[in-house]
Coordinates of C-alpha atoms and ligand atoms in Angstrom, one line a residue:
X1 CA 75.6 153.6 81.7
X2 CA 76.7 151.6 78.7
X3 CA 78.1 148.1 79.0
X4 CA 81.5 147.0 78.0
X5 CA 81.0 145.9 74.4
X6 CA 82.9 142.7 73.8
X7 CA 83.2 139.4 72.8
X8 CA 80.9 136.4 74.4
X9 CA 81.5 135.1 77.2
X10 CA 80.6 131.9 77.0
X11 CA 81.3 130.5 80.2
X12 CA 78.2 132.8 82.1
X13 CA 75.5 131.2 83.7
X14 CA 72.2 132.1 82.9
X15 CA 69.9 131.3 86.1
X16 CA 66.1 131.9 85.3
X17 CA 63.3 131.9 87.7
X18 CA 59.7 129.9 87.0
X19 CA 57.9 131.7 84.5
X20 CA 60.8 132.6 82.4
X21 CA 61.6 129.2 81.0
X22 CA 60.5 130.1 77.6
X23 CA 62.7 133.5 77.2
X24 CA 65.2 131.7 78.9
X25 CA 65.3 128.8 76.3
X26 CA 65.4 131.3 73.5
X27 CA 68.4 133.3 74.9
X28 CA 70.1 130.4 75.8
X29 CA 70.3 128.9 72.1
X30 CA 71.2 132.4 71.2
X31 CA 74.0 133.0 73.2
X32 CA 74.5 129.5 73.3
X33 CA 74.4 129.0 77.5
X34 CA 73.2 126.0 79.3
X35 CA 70.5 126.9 81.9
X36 CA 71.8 126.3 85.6
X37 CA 69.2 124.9 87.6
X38 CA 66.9 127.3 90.1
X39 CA 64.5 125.7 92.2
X40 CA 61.9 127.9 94.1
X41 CA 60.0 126.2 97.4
X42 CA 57.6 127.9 98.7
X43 CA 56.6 126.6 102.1
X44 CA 53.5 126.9 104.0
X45 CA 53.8 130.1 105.8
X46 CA 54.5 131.7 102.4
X47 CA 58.3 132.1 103.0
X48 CA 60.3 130.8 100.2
X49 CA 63.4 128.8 99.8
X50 CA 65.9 129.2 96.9
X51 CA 68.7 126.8 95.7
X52 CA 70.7 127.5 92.5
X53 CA 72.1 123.9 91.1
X54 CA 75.5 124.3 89.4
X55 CA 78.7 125.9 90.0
X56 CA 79.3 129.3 89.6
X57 CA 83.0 129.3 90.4
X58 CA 84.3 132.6 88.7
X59 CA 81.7 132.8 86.3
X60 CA 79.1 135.7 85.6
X61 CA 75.5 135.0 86.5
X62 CA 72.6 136.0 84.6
X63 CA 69.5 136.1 86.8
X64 CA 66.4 136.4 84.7
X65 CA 63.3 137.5 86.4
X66 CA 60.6 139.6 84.5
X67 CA 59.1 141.4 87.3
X68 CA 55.4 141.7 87.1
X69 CA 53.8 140.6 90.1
X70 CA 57.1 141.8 92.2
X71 CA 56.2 141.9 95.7
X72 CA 55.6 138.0 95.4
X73 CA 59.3 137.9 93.8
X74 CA 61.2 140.4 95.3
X75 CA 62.3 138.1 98.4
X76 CA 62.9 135.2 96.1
X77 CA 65.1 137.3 93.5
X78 CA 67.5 138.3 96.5
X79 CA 67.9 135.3 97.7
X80 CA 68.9 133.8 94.0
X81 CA 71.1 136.9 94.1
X82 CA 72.8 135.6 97.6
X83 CA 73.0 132.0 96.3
X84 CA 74.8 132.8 93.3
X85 CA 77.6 135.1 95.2
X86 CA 77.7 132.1 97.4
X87 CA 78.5 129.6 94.6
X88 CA 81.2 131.7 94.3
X89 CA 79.9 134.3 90.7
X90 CA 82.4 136.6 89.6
X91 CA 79.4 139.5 88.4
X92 CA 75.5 139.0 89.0
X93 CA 73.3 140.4 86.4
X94 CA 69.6 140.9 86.5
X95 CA 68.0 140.7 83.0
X96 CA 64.2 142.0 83.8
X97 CA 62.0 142.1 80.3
X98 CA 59.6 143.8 82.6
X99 CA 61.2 146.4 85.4
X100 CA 58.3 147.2 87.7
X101 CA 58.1 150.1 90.0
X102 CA 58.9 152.5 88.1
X103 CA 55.3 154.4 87.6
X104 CA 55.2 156.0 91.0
X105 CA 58.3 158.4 89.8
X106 CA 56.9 160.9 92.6
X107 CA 55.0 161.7 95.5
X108 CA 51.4 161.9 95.0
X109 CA 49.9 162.1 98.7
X110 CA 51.9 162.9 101.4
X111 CA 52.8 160.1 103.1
X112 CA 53.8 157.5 100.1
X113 CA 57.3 156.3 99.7
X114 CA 58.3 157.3 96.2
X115 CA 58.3 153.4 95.4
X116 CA 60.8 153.5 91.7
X117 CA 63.4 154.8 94.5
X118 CA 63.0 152.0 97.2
X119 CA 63.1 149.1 94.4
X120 CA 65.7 150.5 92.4
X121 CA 68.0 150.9 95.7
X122 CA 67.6 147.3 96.4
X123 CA 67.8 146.1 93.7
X124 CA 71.0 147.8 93.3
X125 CA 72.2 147.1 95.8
X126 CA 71.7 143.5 95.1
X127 CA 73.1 143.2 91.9
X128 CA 76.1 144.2 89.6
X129 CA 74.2 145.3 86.4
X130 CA 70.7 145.2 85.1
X131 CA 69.3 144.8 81.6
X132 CA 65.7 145.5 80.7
X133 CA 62.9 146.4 78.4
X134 CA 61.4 149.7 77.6
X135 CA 61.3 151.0 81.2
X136 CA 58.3 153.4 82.3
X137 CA 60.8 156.4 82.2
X138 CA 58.2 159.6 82.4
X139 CA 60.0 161.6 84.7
X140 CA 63.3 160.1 85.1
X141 CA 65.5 160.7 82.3
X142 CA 67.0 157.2 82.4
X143 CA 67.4 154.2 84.8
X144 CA 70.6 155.9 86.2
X145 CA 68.4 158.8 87.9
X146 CA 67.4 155.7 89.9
X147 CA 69.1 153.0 89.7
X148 CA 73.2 153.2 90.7
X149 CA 74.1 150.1 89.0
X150 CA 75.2 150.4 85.1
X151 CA 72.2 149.1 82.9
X152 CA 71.3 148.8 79.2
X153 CA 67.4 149.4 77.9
X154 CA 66.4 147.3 75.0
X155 CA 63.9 149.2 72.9
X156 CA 61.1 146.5 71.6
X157 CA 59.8 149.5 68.9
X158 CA 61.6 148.0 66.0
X159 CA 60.3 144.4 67.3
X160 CA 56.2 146.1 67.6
X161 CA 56.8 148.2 63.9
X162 CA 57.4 144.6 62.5
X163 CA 54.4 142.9 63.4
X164 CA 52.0 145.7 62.5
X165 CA 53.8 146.1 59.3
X166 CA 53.6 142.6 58.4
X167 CA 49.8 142.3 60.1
X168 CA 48.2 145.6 59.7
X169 CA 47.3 147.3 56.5
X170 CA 47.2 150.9 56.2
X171 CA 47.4 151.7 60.3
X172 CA 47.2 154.5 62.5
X173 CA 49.6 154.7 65.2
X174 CA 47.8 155.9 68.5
X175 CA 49.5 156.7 71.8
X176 CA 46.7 157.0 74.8
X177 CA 48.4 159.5 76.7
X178 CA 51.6 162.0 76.9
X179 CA 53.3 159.1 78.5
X180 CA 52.8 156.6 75.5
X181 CA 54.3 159.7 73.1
X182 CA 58.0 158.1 73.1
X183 CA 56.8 154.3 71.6
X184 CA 54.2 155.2 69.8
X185 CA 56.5 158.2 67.8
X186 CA 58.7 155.2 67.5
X187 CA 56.8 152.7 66.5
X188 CA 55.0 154.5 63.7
X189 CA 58.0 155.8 62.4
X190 CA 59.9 152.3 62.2
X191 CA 56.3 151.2 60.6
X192 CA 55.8 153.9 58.0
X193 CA 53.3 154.9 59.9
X194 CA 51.1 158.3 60.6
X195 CA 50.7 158.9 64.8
X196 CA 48.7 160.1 67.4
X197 CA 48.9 161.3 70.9
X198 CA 45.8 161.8 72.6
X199 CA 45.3 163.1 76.5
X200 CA 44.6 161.1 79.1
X201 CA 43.1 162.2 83.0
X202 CA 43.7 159.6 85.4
X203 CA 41.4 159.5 88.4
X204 CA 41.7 156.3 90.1
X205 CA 42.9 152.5 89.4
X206 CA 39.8 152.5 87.2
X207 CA 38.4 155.7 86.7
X208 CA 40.9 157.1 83.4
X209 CA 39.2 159.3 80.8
X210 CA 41.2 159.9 77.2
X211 CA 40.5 162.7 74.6
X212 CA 40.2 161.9 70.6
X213 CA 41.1 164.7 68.2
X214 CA 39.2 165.3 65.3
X215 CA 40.5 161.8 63.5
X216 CA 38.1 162.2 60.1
X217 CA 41.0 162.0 58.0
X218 CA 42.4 159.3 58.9
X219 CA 39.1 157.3 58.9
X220 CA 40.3 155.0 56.4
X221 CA 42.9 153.9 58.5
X222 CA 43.3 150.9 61.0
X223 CA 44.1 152.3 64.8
X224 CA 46.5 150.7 66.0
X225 CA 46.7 151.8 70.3
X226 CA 50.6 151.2 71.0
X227 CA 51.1 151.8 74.7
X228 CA 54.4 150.2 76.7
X229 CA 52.4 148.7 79.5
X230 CA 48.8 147.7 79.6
X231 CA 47.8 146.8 82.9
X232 CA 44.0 147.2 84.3
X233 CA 43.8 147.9 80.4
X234 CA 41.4 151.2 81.4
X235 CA 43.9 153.3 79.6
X236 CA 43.4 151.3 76.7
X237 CA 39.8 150.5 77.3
X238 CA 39.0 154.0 77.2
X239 CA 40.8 154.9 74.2
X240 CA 39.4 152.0 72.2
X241 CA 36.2 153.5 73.1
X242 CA 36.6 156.9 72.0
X243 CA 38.3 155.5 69.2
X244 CA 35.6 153.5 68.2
X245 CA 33.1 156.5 68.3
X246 CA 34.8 159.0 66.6
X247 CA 34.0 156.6 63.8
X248 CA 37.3 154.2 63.2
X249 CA 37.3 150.8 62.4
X250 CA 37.9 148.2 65.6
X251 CA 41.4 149.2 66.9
X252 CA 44.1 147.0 67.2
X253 CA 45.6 147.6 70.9
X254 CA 49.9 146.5 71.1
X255 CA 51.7 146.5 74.3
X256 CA 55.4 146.2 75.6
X257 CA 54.5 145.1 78.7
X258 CA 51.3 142.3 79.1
X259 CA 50.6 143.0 83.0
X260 CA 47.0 142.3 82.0
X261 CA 45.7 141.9 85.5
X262 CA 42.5 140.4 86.7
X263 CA 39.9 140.9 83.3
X264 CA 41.7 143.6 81.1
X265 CA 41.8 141.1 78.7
X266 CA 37.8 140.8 78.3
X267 CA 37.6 144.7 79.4
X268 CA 39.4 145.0 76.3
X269 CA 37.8 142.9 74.4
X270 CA 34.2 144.1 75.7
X271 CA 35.3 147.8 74.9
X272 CA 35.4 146.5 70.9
X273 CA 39.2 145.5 70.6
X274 CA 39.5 144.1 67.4
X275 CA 43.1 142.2 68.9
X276 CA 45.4 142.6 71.8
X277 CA 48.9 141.6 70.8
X278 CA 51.7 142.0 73.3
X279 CA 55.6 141.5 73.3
X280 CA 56.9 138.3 75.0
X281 CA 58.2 140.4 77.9
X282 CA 55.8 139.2 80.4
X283 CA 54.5 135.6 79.6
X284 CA 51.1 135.6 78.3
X285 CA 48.3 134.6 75.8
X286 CA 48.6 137.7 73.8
X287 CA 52.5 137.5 73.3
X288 CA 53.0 137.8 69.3
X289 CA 56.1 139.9 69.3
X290 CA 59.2 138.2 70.3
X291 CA 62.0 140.4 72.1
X292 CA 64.9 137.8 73.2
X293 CA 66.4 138.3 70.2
X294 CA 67.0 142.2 71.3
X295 CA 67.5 140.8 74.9
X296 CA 69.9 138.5 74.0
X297 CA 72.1 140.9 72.3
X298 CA 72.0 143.2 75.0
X299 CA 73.0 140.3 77.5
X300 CA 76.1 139.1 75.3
X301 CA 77.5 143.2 75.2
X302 CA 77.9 142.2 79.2
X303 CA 79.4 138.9 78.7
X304 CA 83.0 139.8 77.7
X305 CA 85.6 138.2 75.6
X306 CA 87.6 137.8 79.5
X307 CA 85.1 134.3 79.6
X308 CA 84.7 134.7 83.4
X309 CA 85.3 138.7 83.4
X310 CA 81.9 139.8 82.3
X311 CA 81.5 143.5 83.9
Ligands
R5P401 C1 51.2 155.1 82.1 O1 51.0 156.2 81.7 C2 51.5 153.9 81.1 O2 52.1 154.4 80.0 C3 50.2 153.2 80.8 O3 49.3 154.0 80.0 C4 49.5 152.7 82.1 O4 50.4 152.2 82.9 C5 48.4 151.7 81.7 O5 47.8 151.4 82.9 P1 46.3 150.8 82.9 O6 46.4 149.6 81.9 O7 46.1 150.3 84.3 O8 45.4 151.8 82.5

């Protein structure tokens, strides 16, 4: 579902939880908002206390969460949610660079909850819109198979094509898997770019193997691994690895999404990464592409010419 495209609205608030302070800044100037306040207590039995300072009186509400780590923030987020309605918000948005949840698209055992379908019905249910970043659709056709709330996907391709144009020469677009297929078709493209797609079995958390085609003609070439999230980084681990003995020079590996947990940075860097470079979706060390810009835009289509009637 497509927002209403219209003017500014520049009397929204944008509300954004710890962490976000930095995409927050840069979409604020943008859209030219003043941060309201959000303060997040956490006291000592782990429960969590939210207060939102600034009135809301008729005004839409941008809540910006990225949403690694979610379990941590999913109490938190509906509470900021609450808080706002309270302070009387005409709309609440979410604006998630990073939507979690939405890799377990089906059952795999018996006896799992299909987990994309429990978080997109509360979060639904919590908010009036969403706005995101290259979501893991595999086997969803789009956030509305899940998600019953109207929502608009910012695409960070053209954003990832830039930086290897400008910092690669002569590169190789790699996808790891089937599932990388979409951004890494995209990305090379946008970059000028040849592509490939290689296979992936997944066998565990940690146990992923990846096949390499015959690559000898493009052995001149810089790999560059484009994959939307890296996570325990064995997907790209494993790839760099075959990469690397099929004979191809130290491959660059770029990522949408920096979950990067524990050490898949140094797995990464152990498996002979030449550079991990990830988009600003997620705050971290390896953020060199910056996506508010595309965010931003996609926030003002929902922030309509009405001033305090933002869909
Ligand atoms: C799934 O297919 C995704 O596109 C990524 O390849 C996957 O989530 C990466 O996970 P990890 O870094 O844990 O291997």
């Amino acid at each position: 579902m497509k927002p209403r495209q219209s003017n500014h609205d520049s009397s929204a608030a944008l509300v954004a939880f710890p962490g976000n302070e930095a995409m927050a800044a840069r979409i604020a100037s943008q859209l030219a908002l003043t941060p309201t306040p959000l303060e997040w207590h956490r006291f000592p039995d782990g429960e969590s206390l939210v207060r939102i300072d600034g009135d809301l009186t008729g005004r839409t509400t941008v809540v910006l969460c990225t949403l690694d780590r979610p379990d941590d923030k999913l109490a938190p987020l509906l509470f900021a949610a609450d808080a706002a309605r309270d302070l009387g918000a005409s709309r609440v948005g979410l604006v998630s660079p990073y939507l979690s949840y939405l890799r377990q698209d089906r059952r795999f055992r018996e006896g799992e909850a299909i987990t994309s379908r429990t978080f997109a019905r509360v979060l639904s249910g919590t908010f009036d819109w969403l706005v995101t970043v290259d979501p893991h659709l595999h086997r969803y056709p789009s956030l509305d198979a899940v998600y019953t709330i109207p929502s608009a996907l910012v695409h960070a391709a053209p954003a990832l094509s830039v930086w290897i144009r400008e910092h690669v020469v002569s590169p190789l677009v790699i996808g790891p898997d089937s599932e990388s297929a979409q951004w890494a078709r995209a990305v090379a493209d946008d970059a000028g770019a040849p592509h490939l797609v290689l296979e992936k079995v997944r066998r565990g958390d940690r146990d992923v193997e990846v096949s390499v085609p015959d690559v000898e003609r493009w052995r001149d070439r810089v790999p560059v691994l484009v994959d939307d999230i890296i996570s325990s980084a064995h997907t790209m681990a494993e790839t760099v690895r075959h990469v690397r003995a099929a004979g191809l020079a130290a491959p660059v590996c770029v990522g949408v999404h920096a979950v990067l947990a524990g050490d898949a940075l140094a797995l990464l860097e152990d498996a002979g990464a030449a550079e991990v470079v990830t988009s600003n979706t997620i705050p971290h060390p390896t953020n060199r592409i910056d996506v508010s810009a595309l965010l931003g835009a996609s926030i003002d289509a929902w922030c309509g010419a009405g001033r305090t009637t933002c869909r």
